[in-house]
Amino acid sequence: MTPEEEDLIRRRQRSRSIVVAVLLAALVVLIFAITLSRIRLAMT
Amino acid sequence: MTAAVPLLPPADWRDFLALTKPRVMTLVVFTGLCGMLAAPAVDGRGIDPVIGFTAILCIALAAGAAGALNQWYEADIDALMRRTAKRPLPDGRMDRQSALHFGVGLGAFSVILMGLAVNLVSAAILATSILFYVLVYTVWLKRRTPQNIVIGGAAGAFPPLIGWAAATGSVALLPLLLFLLVFLWTPPHFWALALFVKTDYANAGVPMLPVVAGERVTRRQIGLYTIPMAIVAVAPWPLGLTGWFYGAVSIAMTAAFAWMAVVVATRRQQPDDAMKPEKLLFKFSILYLFGMFGALVVDRWVLA
């Protein structure tokens, strides 16, 4: 594997990891908001 | 000694996004949202905004999953058509297994999230719409019958049904009519496009009506499908399911659509023809669907 190929792979992996991290964070916020909504719906 | 398979670098995340066909999602999200907003309040309460957002998110993710699985299955014919040759799979930027895993994972996630966060009825319809689009349309019909676009149109008709079910936990006559409207709208919409866009479906061996049955049959089918579409489009008003605003808008827009469809159905392509009526019908058909669903929401929220 050439250094250029290795660099491309590293860059791809890093950008994919960042995207997955952002998506997981968004999912946590969404689940938290859904939980609050569900609690509020159950209480009214 | 087996030949060494060239090792692909990990696909770029933008290619995963491209798999989901983001442009197709806008109509799906819009009609799903309108189905949700048109739904009546349950126990005196509309859908909770967060739950509503989650339902629309699931509809969009499911549409993306269906798009990814469609591209996974059609990588071979996508390579043969100019319009699709630059997609991630035919262009060699991603291996097919990654697309399959991504599509199945995204689809399963959207159905599970809908089931847990919203309700089981909408999750069941969501799962049905994904399976319908992938198995019935993509795998079974697309390569076998010129009516593929008619049946496939049903996949695009599910979102208003899902939006309504998300808001009410059930299905009713109005969302079924909205389903039928999108279902019957798809053939004139798509065949009008197929008349003026030299689609190279023939190279890929996909039986599209203009290619298989010719221009005259296609024009007649556009006219014929417009009749039941017009009936279904206006029906909610006399049935008392909507107010006068939707009734007025639906009659006016459907009359315009029908007029354009009659012009297309009764003319023949001339040499060096600019195909203006066909392009007009295609463009108006998009405005028509947005107008009809928009009128429905205005009718419910503003005038009710």
CSV table of C-alpha atoms in Angstrom, one decimal:
chain,number,residue,atom,x,y,z
A,1,MET,CA,0.0,0.0,0.0
A,2,THR,CA,1.4,3.4,-1.0
A,3,PRO,CA,1.6,6.2,1.5
A,4,GLU,CA,-1.0,8.1,-0.5
A,5,GLU,CA,-3.4,5.2,-0.3
A,6,GLU,CA,-2.8,4.9,3.5
A,7,ASP,CA,-3.4,8.6,3.9
A,8,LEU,CA,-6.7,8.4,2.0
A,9,ILE,CA,-7.8,5.5,4.1
A,10,ARG,CA,-7.0,7.4,7.3
A,11,ARG,CA,-8.8,10.5,6.1
A,12,ARG,CA,-11.8,8.5,5.2
A,13,GLN,CA,-11.9,6.7,8.5
A,14,ARG,CA,-11.5,9.9,10.4
A,15,SER,CA,-14.3,11.7,8.6
A,16,ARG,CA,-16.6,8.7,8.9
A,17,SER,CA,-15.9,8.5,12.7
A,18,ILE,CA,-16.7,12.2,13.1
A,19,VAL,CA,-20.0,11.8,11.2
A,20,VAL,CA,-21.0,8.7,13.3
A,21,ALA,CA,-20.1,10.6,16.5
A,22,VAL,CA,-22.3,13.5,15.5
A,23,LEU,CA,-25.2,11.2,14.6
A,24,LEU,CA,-24.9,9.3,17.9
A,25,ALA,CA,-25.0,12.6,19.8
A,26,ALA,CA,-28.0,13.7,17.9
A,27,LEU,CA,-29.7,10.3,18.7
A,28,VAL,CA,-29.0,10.8,22.4
A,29,VAL,CA,-30.6,14.2,22.4
A,30,LEU,CA,-33.6,12.9,20.4
A,31,ILE,CA,-34.1,9.9,22.8
A,32,PHE,CA,-33.9,12.3,25.7
A,33,ALA,CA,-36.5,14.7,24.1
A,34,ILE,CA,-38.8,11.7,23.3
A,35,THR,CA,-38.5,10.5,26.9
A,36,LEU,CA,-39.5,13.9,28.2
A,37,SER,CA,-42.4,14.1,25.8
A,38,ARG,CA,-43.6,10.6,26.8
A,39,ILE,CA,-43.5,11.5,30.5
A,40,ARG,CA,-45.4,14.8,29.8
A,41,LEU,CA,-48.0,12.9,27.8
A,42,ALA,CA,-48.4,10.3,30.5
A,43,MET,CA,-48.9,12.9,33.2
A,44,THR,CA,-51.6,14.9,31.4
B,1,MET,CA,-4.6,-19.1,-6.8
B,2,THR,CA,-7.6,-16.8,-7.0
B,3,ALA,CA,-7.2,-13.4,-8.6
B,4,ALA,CA,-6.5,-10.7,-5.9
B,5,VAL,CA,-9.7,-8.6,-5.5
B,6,PRO,CA,-8.7,-4.9,-5.5
B,7,LEU,CA,-9.1,-3.6,-2.0
B,8,LEU,CA,-11.4,-0.6,-2.0
B,9,PRO,CA,-10.6,2.2,0.5
B,10,PRO,CA,-13.5,2.7,3.0
B,11,ALA,CA,-16.3,4.6,1.2
B,12,ASP,CA,-16.6,8.3,1.9
B,13,TRP,CA,-19.6,9.2,4.2
B,14,ARG,CA,-20.9,11.4,1.4
B,15,ASP,CA,-21.4,8.3,-0.7
B,16,PHE,CA,-23.6,6.8,2.0
B,17,LEU,CA,-25.6,10.0,1.9
B,18,ALA,CA,-25.9,9.8,-1.9
B,19,LEU,CA,-27.2,6.2,-1.5
B,20,THR,CA,-30.3,7.6,0.3
B,21,LYS,CA,-31.3,9.7,-2.7
B,22,PRO,CA,-31.8,12.9,-0.6
B,23,ARG,CA,-33.7,14.7,-3.4
B,24,VAL,CA,-36.4,12.1,-3.4
B,25,MET,CA,-36.9,12.5,0.3
B,26,THR,CA,-38.3,16.0,0.1
B,27,LEU,CA,-41.6,14.9,-1.5
B,28,VAL,CA,-41.8,11.9,0.9
B,29,VAL,CA,-41.3,14.2,4.0
B,30,PHE,CA,-43.7,16.8,2.7
B,31,THR,CA,-46.6,14.4,2.0
B,32,GLY,CA,-45.9,12.6,5.3
B,33,LEU,CA,-46.0,15.9,7.2
B,34,CYS,CA,-49.2,16.9,5.5
B,35,GLY,CA,-50.8,13.5,6.3
B,36,MET,CA,-49.8,14.1,10.0
B,37,LEU,CA,-51.1,17.7,10.0
B,38,ALA,CA,-54.3,16.8,8.4
B,39,ALA,CA,-55.0,14.2,11.1
B,40,PRO,CA,-57.6,15.1,13.7
B,41,ALA,CA,-56.6,15.6,17.4
B,42,VAL,CA,-56.8,12.6,19.6
B,43,ASP,CA,-58.3,13.1,23.1
B,44,GLY,CA,-58.4,16.8,22.3
B,45,ARG,CA,-54.7,16.9,21.6
B,46,GLY,CA,-52.7,17.0,18.4
B,47,ILE,CA,-49.5,15.0,18.1
B,48,ASP,CA,-46.6,16.1,20.4
B,49,PRO,CA,-44.1,18.1,18.4
B,50,VAL,CA,-41.1,15.9,19.4
B,51,ILE,CA,-43.0,12.7,18.6
B,52,GLY,CA,-44.1,14.3,15.3
B,53,PHE,CA,-40.6,15.3,14.4
B,54,THR,CA,-39.5,11.7,15.2
B,55,ALA,CA,-42.1,10.3,13.0
B,56,ILE,CA,-41.1,12.5,10.0
B,57,LEU,CA,-37.5,11.6,10.7
B,58,CYS,CA,-38.4,7.9,10.6
B,59,ILE,CA,-40.3,8.4,7.3
B,60,ALA,CA,-37.2,10.2,5.8
B,61,LEU,CA,-34.8,7.5,7.1
B,62,ALA,CA,-37.0,4.7,5.7
B,63,ALA,CA,-37.1,6.4,2.3
B,64,GLY,CA,-33.3,6.6,2.5
B,65,ALA,CA,-33.0,3.0,3.4
B,66,ALA,CA,-35.3,2.0,0.5
B,67,GLY,CA,-33.2,4.2,-1.8
B,68,ALA,CA,-30.0,2.5,-0.6
B,69,LEU,CA,-31.4,-1.0,-1.1
B,70,ASN,CA,-32.7,0.0,-4.5
B,71,GLN,CA,-29.2,1.1,-5.5
B,72,TRP,CA,-27.7,-2.1,-4.0
B,73,TYR,CA,-29.9,-4.2,-6.2
B,74,GLU,CA,-29.8,-2.1,-9.4
B,75,ALA,CA,-26.0,-1.5,-9.4
B,76,ASP,CA,-25.8,-3.6,-12.6
B,77,ILE,CA,-28.4,-1.6,-14.6
B,78,ASP,CA,-27.3,1.7,-13.1
B,79,ALA,CA,-23.9,1.2,-14.7
B,80,LEU,CA,-25.6,1.0,-18.1
B,81,MET,CA,-27.5,4.4,-17.9
B,82,ARG,CA,-25.9,7.8,-18.2
B,83,ARG,CA,-28.3,9.3,-15.6
B,84,THR,CA,-27.2,6.7,-12.9
B,85,ALA,CA,-23.7,5.7,-13.9
B,86,LYS,CA,-22.0,8.1,-11.5
B,87,ARG,CA,-23.8,6.6,-8.4
B,88,PRO,CA,-21.5,5.2,-5.7
B,89,LEU,CA,-21.8,1.5,-6.6
B,90,PRO,CA,-21.7,1.6,-10.5
B,91,ASP,CA,-18.9,4.1,-10.2
B,92,GLY,CA,-16.9,1.8,-8.0
B,93,ARG,CA,-16.6,4.1,-5.0
B,94,MET,CA,-18.3,1.7,-2.7
B,95,ASP,CA,-18.7,-2.1,-2.5
B,96,ARG,CA,-22.1,-3.6,-2.7
B,97,GLN,CA,-22.0,-5.2,0.8
B,98,SER,CA,-21.5,-1.9,2.5
B,99,ALA,CA,-24.6,-0.6,0.7
B,100,LEU,CA,-26.7,-3.6,1.7
B,101,HIS,CA,-25.6,-3.4,5.3
B,102,PHE,CA,-26.3,0.3,5.4
B,103,GLY,CA,-29.8,0.0,3.8
B,104,VAL,CA,-30.9,-2.9,6.0
B,105,GLY,CA,-29.5,-1.2,9.2
B,106,LEU,CA,-31.1,2.1,8.4
B,107,GLY,CA,-34.4,0.6,7.5
B,108,ALA,CA,-34.5,-1.5,10.7
B,109,PHE,CA,-33.5,1.5,12.8
B,110,SER,CA,-36.3,3.7,11.3
B,111,VAL,CA,-39.0,1.0,11.9
B,112,ILE,CA,-37.8,0.3,15.5
B,113,LEU,CA,-37.6,4.0,16.4
B,114,MET,CA,-41.1,4.6,15.0
B,115,GLY,CA,-42.4,1.6,16.9
B,116,LEU,CA,-40.9,2.6,20.2
B,117,ALA,CA,-41.3,6.4,20.0
B,118,VAL,CA,-44.5,6.8,18.1
B,119,ASN,CA,-46.8,3.8,17.7
B,120,LEU,CA,-46.9,0.3,16.2
B,121,VAL,CA,-49.5,1.0,13.5
B,122,SER,CA,-47.2,3.6,11.8
B,123,ALA,CA,-44.2,1.4,12.3
B,124,ALA,CA,-46.0,-1.5,10.6
B,125,ILE,CA,-47.0,0.7,7.6
B,126,LEU,CA,-43.5,2.1,7.5
B,127,ALA,CA,-42.0,-1.4,7.3
B,128,THR,CA,-44.5,-2.4,4.6
B,129,SER,CA,-43.6,0.6,2.5
B,130,ILE,CA,-39.9,-0.2,2.6
B,131,LEU,CA,-40.5,-3.9,1.8
B,132,PHE,CA,-43.0,-3.0,-0.9
B,133,TYR,CA,-40.5,-0.6,-2.6
B,134,VAL,CA,-37.6,-3.0,-2.4
B,135,LEU,CA,-39.2,-6.3,-3.0
B,136,VAL,CA,-42.3,-5.7,-5.1
B,137,TYR,CA,-41.1,-2.7,-7.1
B,138,THR,CA,-37.3,-3.0,-7.4
B,139,VAL,CA,-36.7,-6.7,-7.3
B,140,TRP,CA,-39.9,-8.1,-8.9
B,141,LEU,CA,-41.7,-5.6,-11.2
B,142,LYS,CA,-39.2,-3.0,-12.5
B,143,ARG,CA,-37.5,-5.3,-14.9
B,144,ARG,CA,-40.6,-7.3,-15.9
B,145,THR,CA,-43.5,-5.0,-16.7
B,146,PRO,CA,-44.1,-1.6,-18.2
B,147,GLN,CA,-46.7,-1.1,-15.5
B,148,ASN,CA,-43.7,-1.1,-13.0
B,149,ILE,CA,-44.1,2.6,-12.4
B,150,VAL,CA,-47.8,2.3,-11.6
B,151,ILE,CA,-47.2,-0.3,-8.9
B,152,GLY,CA,-44.0,1.3,-7.8
B,153,GLY,CA,-46.0,4.6,-7.3
B,154,ALA,CA,-47.7,2.9,-4.4
B,155,ALA,CA,-44.4,3.0,-2.5
B,156,GLY,CA,-44.4,6.8,-2.8
B,157,ALA,CA,-48.0,6.9,-1.7
B,158,PHE,CA,-47.4,5.5,1.8
B,159,PRO,CA,-46.1,8.6,3.6
B,160,PRO,CA,-49.4,10.5,4.1
B,161,LEU,CA,-50.8,7.2,5.5
B,162,ILE,CA,-47.9,6.9,7.8
B,163,GLY,CA,-48.0,10.5,8.9
B,164,TRP,CA,-51.7,10.1,9.7
B,165,ALA,CA,-51.2,6.9,11.6
B,166,ALA,CA,-48.4,8.5,13.6
B,167,ALA,CA,-50.7,11.2,14.7
B,168,THR,CA,-53.8,9.1,15.4
B,169,GLY,CA,-52.6,5.5,15.8
B,170,SER,CA,-55.0,4.4,13.2
B,171,VAL,CA,-56.0,4.7,9.5
B,172,ALA,CA,-59.1,6.4,8.1
B,173,LEU,CA,-60.8,7.1,4.8
B,174,LEU,CA,-59.1,10.4,4.1
B,175,PRO,CA,-55.5,9.1,4.3
B,176,LEU,CA,-56.5,6.2,2.2
B,177,LEU,CA,-57.8,8.7,-0.4
B,178,LEU,CA,-54.5,10.6,-0.1
B,179,PHE,CA,-52.7,7.3,-0.7
B,180,LEU,CA,-54.8,6.7,-3.8
B,181,LEU,CA,-54.2,10.2,-5.0
B,182,VAL,CA,-50.4,9.8,-5.0
B,183,PHE,CA,-50.8,6.3,-6.4
B,184,LEU,CA,-52.9,7.4,-9.4
B,185,TRP,CA,-50.9,10.7,-9.8
B,186,THR,CA,-47.6,8.8,-10.3
B,187,PRO,CA,-48.3,7.3,-13.8
B,188,PRO,CA,-49.2,10.6,-15.6
B,189,HIS,CA,-46.4,12.4,-13.7
B,190,PHE,CA,-43.7,9.8,-14.6
B,191,TRP,CA,-44.9,9.0,-18.2
B,192,ALA,CA,-45.0,12.7,-19.1
B,193,LEU,CA,-41.3,12.8,-18.1
B,194,ALA,CA,-40.6,9.6,-20.0
B,195,LEU,CA,-42.1,11.2,-23.2
B,196,PHE,CA,-39.6,14.0,-23.4
B,197,VAL,CA,-36.6,12.7,-21.6
B,198,LYS,CA,-34.6,10.3,-23.8
B,199,THR,CA,-34.2,7.8,-20.9
B,200,ASP,CA,-31.8,5.1,-21.8
B,201,TYR,CA,-33.8,2.5,-19.9
B,202,ALA,CA,-33.9,0.5,-23.1
B,203,ASN,CA,-30.0,0.1,-22.9
B,204,ALA,CA,-30.5,-1.3,-19.5
B,205,GLY,CA,-33.3,-3.6,-20.5
B,206,VAL,CA,-35.9,-1.9,-18.2
B,207,PRO,CA,-39.4,-2.1,-19.8
B,208,MET,CA,-40.6,1.5,-19.6
B,209,LEU,CA,-44.0,2.1,-21.3
B,210,PRO,CA,-42.8,4.5,-24.0
B,211,VAL,CA,-40.0,2.1,-24.9
B,212,VAL,CA,-42.1,-1.1,-24.9
B,213,ALA,CA,-45.5,0.1,-26.1
B,214,GLY,CA,-44.7,3.3,-27.9
B,215,GLU,CA,-45.7,6.9,-27.7
B,216,ARG,CA,-49.4,6.5,-28.6
B,217,VAL,CA,-50.2,4.0,-25.9
B,218,THR,CA,-48.2,6.1,-23.3
B,219,ARG,CA,-50.2,9.2,-24.2
B,220,ARG,CA,-53.5,7.3,-23.9
B,221,GLN,CA,-52.5,5.8,-20.5
B,222,ILE,CA,-51.7,9.3,-19.2
B,223,GLY,CA,-55.2,10.4,-20.2
B,224,LEU,CA,-56.8,7.3,-18.7
B,225,TYR,CA,-55.1,7.4,-15.4
B,226,THR,CA,-56.0,11.1,-15.0
B,227,ILE,CA,-59.7,10.2,-14.7
B,228,PRO,CA,-59.6,8.1,-11.5
B,229,MET,CA,-56.9,10.5,-10.2
B,230,ALA,CA,-59.3,13.4,-10.6
B,231,ILE,CA,-62.2,11.6,-8.9
B,232,VAL,CA,-60.0,10.6,-5.9
B,233,ALA,CA,-58.5,14.1,-5.7
B,234,VAL,CA,-61.9,15.9,-5.4
B,235,ALA,CA,-63.8,13.1,-3.5
B,236,PRO,CA,-62.7,14.2,0.0
B,237,TRP,CA,-64.8,17.4,-0.2
B,238,PRO,CA,-68.2,15.9,-1.2
B,239,LEU,CA,-67.6,13.1,1.3
B,240,GLY,CA,-67.4,15.8,4.0
B,241,LEU,CA,-63.9,14.9,4.9
B,242,THR,CA,-62.5,18.4,4.2
B,243,GLY,CA,-63.8,21.9,4.0
B,244,TRP,CA,-64.7,24.2,1.1
B,245,PHE,CA,-61.1,25.5,0.7
B,246,TYR,CA,-59.7,22.1,-0.2
B,247,GLY,CA,-62.8,21.5,-2.4
B,248,ALA,CA,-62.2,24.7,-4.3
B,249,VAL,CA,-58.5,24.2,-4.7
B,250,SER,CA,-58.8,20.6,-5.7
B,251,ILE,CA,-61.4,21.3,-8.4
B,252,ALA,CA,-59.4,24.2,-9.8
B,253,MET,CA,-56.0,22.4,-9.9
B,254,THR,CA,-57.5,19.1,-11.0
B,255,ALA,CA,-59.3,20.8,-13.9
B,256,ALA,CA,-56.0,22.4,-15.0
B,257,PHE,CA,-54.2,19.0,-14.6
B,258,ALA,CA,-56.9,17.3,-16.6
B,259,TRP,CA,-56.8,19.9,-19.4
B,260,MET,CA,-53.0,19.5,-19.7
B,261,ALA,CA,-53.3,15.7,-19.7
B,262,VAL,CA,-56.0,15.8,-22.4
B,263,VAL,CA,-53.7,17.9,-24.6
B,264,VAL,CA,-50.8,15.5,-24.1
B,265,ALA,CA,-53.0,12.4,-24.6
B,266,THR,CA,-54.4,13.6,-27.9
B,267,ARG,CA,-51.4,15.0,-29.7
B,268,ARG,CA,-48.5,13.3,-31.5
B,269,GLN,CA,-44.8,14.2,-31.4
B,270,GLN,CA,-43.8,16.3,-34.5
B,271,PRO,CA,-40.3,16.4,-36.0
B,272,ASP,CA,-38.1,18.8,-33.9
B,273,ASP,CA,-40.9,19.0,-31.4
B,274,ALA,CA,-40.0,21.1,-28.2
B,275,MET,CA,-42.5,18.9,-26.3
B,276,LYS,CA,-43.9,21.9,-24.4
B,277,PRO,CA,-47.2,20.3,-23.4
B,278,GLU,CA,-45.4,17.3,-21.9
B,279,LYS,CA,-42.9,19.5,-20.0
B,280,LEU,CA,-45.7,21.7,-18.8
B,281,LEU,CA,-47.7,18.7,-17.6
B,282,PHE,CA,-44.7,17.2,-15.8
B,283,LYS,CA,-43.8,20.5,-14.0
B,284,PHE,CA,-47.4,21.2,-13.2
B,285,SER,CA,-47.8,17.7,-11.8
B,286,ILE,CA,-45.2,18.5,-9.1
B,287,LEU,CA,-46.9,21.8,-8.2
B,288,TYR,CA,-50.2,20.0,-8.2
B,289,LEU,CA,-49.3,17.5,-5.5
B,290,PHE,CA,-47.7,20.2,-3.3
B,291,GLY,CA,-50.8,22.4,-3.9
B,292,MET,CA,-53.3,19.6,-3.1
B,293,PHE,CA,-51.6,18.6,0.2
B,294,GLY,CA,-50.9,22.2,1.1
B,295,ALA,CA,-54.6,23.0,0.6
B,296,LEU,CA,-55.5,20.1,2.9
B,297,VAL,CA,-53.3,21.5,5.7
B,298,VAL,CA,-54.6,25.0,5.3
B,299,ASP,CA,-58.2,23.6,5.3
B,300,ARG,CA,-57.5,21.8,8.5
B,301,TRP,CA,-55.4,24.3,10.4
B,302,VAL,CA,-56.5,27.7,9.2
B,303,LEU,CA,-60.1,27.4,8.3
B,304,ALA,CA,-61.3,24.5,10.5
